[in-house]
mmCIF file of C-alpha atoms in Angstrom:
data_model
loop_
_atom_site.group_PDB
_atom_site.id
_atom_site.type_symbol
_atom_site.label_atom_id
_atom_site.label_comp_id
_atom_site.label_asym_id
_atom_site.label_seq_id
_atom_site.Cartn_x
_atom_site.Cartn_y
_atom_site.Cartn_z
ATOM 1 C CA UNK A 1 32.637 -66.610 10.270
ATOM 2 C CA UNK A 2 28.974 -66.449 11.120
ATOM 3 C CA UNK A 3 29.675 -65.128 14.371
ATOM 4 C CA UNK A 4 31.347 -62.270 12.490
ATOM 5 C CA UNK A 5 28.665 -61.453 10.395
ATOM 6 C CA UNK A 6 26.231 -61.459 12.515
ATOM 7 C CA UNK A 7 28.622 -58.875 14.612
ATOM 8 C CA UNK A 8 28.524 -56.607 11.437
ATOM 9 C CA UNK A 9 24.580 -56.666 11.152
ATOM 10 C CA UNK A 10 24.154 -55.816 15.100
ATOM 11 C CA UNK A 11 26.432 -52.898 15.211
ATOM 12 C CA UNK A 12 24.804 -51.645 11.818
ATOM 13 C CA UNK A 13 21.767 -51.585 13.309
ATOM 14 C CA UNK A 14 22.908 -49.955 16.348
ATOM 15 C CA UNK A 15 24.783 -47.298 14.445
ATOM 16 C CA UNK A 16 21.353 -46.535 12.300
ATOM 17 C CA UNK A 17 19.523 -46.703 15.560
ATOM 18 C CA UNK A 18 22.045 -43.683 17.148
ATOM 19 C CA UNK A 19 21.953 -42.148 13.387
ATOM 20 C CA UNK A 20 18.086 -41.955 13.423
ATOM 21 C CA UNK A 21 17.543 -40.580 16.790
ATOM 22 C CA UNK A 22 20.203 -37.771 16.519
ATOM 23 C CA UNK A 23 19.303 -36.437 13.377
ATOM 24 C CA UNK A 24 15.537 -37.286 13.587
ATOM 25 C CA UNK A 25 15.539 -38.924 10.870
ATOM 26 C CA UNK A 26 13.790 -42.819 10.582
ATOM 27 C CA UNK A 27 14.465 -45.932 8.228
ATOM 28 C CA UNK A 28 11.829 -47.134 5.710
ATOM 29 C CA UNK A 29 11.825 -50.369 3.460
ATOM 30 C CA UNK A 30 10.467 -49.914 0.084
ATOM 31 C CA UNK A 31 7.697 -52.803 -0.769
ATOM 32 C CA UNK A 32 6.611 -52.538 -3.976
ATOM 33 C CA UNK A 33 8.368 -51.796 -7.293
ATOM 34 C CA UNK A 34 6.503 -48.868 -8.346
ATOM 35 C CA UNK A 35 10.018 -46.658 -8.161
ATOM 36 C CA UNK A 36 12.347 -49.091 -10.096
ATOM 37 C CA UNK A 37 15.068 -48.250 -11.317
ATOM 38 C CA UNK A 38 15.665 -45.642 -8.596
ATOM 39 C CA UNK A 39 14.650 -48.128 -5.556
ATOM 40 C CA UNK A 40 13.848 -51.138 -5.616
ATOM 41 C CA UNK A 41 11.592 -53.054 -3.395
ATOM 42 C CA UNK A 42 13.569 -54.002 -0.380
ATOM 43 C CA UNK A 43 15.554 -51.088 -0.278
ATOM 44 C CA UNK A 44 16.131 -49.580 3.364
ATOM 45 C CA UNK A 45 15.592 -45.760 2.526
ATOM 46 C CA UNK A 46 16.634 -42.641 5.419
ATOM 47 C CA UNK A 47 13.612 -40.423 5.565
ATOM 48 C CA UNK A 48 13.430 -36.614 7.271
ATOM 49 C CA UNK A 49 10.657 -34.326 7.919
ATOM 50 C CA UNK A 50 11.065 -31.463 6.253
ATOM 51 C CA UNK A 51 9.082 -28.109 5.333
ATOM 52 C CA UNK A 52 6.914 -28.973 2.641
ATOM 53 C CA UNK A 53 7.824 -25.355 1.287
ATOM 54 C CA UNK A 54 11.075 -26.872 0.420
ATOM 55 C CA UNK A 55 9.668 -29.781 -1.918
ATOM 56 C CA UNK A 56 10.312 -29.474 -5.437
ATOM 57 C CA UNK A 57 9.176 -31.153 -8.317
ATOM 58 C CA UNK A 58 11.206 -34.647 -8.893
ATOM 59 C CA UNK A 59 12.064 -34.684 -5.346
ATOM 60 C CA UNK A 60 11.214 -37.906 -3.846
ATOM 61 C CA UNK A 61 9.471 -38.228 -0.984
ATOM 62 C CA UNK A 62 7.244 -40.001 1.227
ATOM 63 C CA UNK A 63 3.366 -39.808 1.917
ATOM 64 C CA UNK A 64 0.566 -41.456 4.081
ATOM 65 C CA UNK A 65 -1.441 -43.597 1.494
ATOM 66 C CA UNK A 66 -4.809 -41.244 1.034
ATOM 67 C CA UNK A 67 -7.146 -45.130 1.543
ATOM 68 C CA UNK A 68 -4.872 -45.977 4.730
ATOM 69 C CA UNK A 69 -3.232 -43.018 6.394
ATOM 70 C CA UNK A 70 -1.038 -45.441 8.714
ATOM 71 C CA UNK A 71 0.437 -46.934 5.801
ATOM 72 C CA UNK A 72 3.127 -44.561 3.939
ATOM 73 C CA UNK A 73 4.524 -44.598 0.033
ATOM 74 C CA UNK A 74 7.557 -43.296 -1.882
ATOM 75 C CA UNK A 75 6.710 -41.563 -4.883
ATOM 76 C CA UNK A 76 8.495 -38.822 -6.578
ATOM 77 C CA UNK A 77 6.755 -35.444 -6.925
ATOM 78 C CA UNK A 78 5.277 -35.391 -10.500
ATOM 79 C CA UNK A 79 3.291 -31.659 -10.021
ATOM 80 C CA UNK A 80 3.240 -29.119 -7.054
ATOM 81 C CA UNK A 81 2.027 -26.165 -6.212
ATOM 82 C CA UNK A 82 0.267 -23.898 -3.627
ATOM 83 C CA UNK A 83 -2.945 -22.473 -2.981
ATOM 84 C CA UNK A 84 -3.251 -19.937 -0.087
ATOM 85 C CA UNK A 85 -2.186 -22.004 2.874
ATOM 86 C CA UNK A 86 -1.636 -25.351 1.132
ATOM 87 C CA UNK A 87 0.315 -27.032 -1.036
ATOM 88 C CA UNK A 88 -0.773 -29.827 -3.571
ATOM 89 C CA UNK A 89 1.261 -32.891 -4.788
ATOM 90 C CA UNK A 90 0.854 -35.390 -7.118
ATOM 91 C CA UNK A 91 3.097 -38.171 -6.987
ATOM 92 C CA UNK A 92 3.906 -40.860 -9.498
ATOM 93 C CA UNK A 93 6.412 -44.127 -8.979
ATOM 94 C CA UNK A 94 9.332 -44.082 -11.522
ATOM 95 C CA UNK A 95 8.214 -47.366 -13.087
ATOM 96 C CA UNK A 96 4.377 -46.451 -13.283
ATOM 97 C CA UNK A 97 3.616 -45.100 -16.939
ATOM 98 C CA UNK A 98 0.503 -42.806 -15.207
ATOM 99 C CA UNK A 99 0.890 -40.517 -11.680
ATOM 100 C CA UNK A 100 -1.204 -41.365 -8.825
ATOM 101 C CA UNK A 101 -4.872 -40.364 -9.315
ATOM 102 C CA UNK A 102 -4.766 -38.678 -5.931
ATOM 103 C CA UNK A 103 -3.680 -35.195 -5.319
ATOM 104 C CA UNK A 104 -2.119 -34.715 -1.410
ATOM 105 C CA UNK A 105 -3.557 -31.797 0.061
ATOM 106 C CA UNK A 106 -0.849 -30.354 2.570
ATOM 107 C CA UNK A 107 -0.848 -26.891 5.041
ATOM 108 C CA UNK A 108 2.312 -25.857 6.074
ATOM 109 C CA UNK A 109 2.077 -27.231 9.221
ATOM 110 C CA UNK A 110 1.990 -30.895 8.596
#
């Protein structure tokens, strides 16, 4: 029986792994609890790059931490909107009573 299961998890993993590179898309795990009820931490969530024209507010998505840019967070888009060639976003987690005190800063080519 433990055989089995351990069968189930490999070929999961190797179906994601096929999944991710064909659609470009990549696999985060949530860590903290700062989106509950939506997802909670230790969730596995499917991320995509997309245009950041085509964010709108309440969309959730996922950012480099402004203090640690190799770190990333998932956050759902509280405000947005553009100036010239840029776009601003605030983010806040679903279970934080505040947003973020940052605002992300993004040109259309990021």
């Amino acid at each position: 029986m433990k055989k089995l299961s351990i069968a189930k998890d490999v070929l999961f993993l190797l179906v994601a792994a096929i999944f991710s590179v064909s659609q470009k898309v990549s696999l985060m795990t949530v860590t903290s609890r700062s989106m509950e009820p939506t997802l909670k931490a230790g969730d596995t969530v499917i991320t995509k790059k997309v245009d950041v024209s085509t964010v709108n507010q309440g969309d959730i998505i996922v950012l480099p931490v402004p203090l640690n840019p190799t770190l990333r967070y998932v956050h759902r888009v509280f405000e947005f909107s553009k100036e010239s060639d840029e776009f601003l976003i605030k983010t806040k987690g679903d279970a934080n009573p505040e947003p973020d005190e940052w605002t992300m800063e993004i040109t259309s080519k990021e």
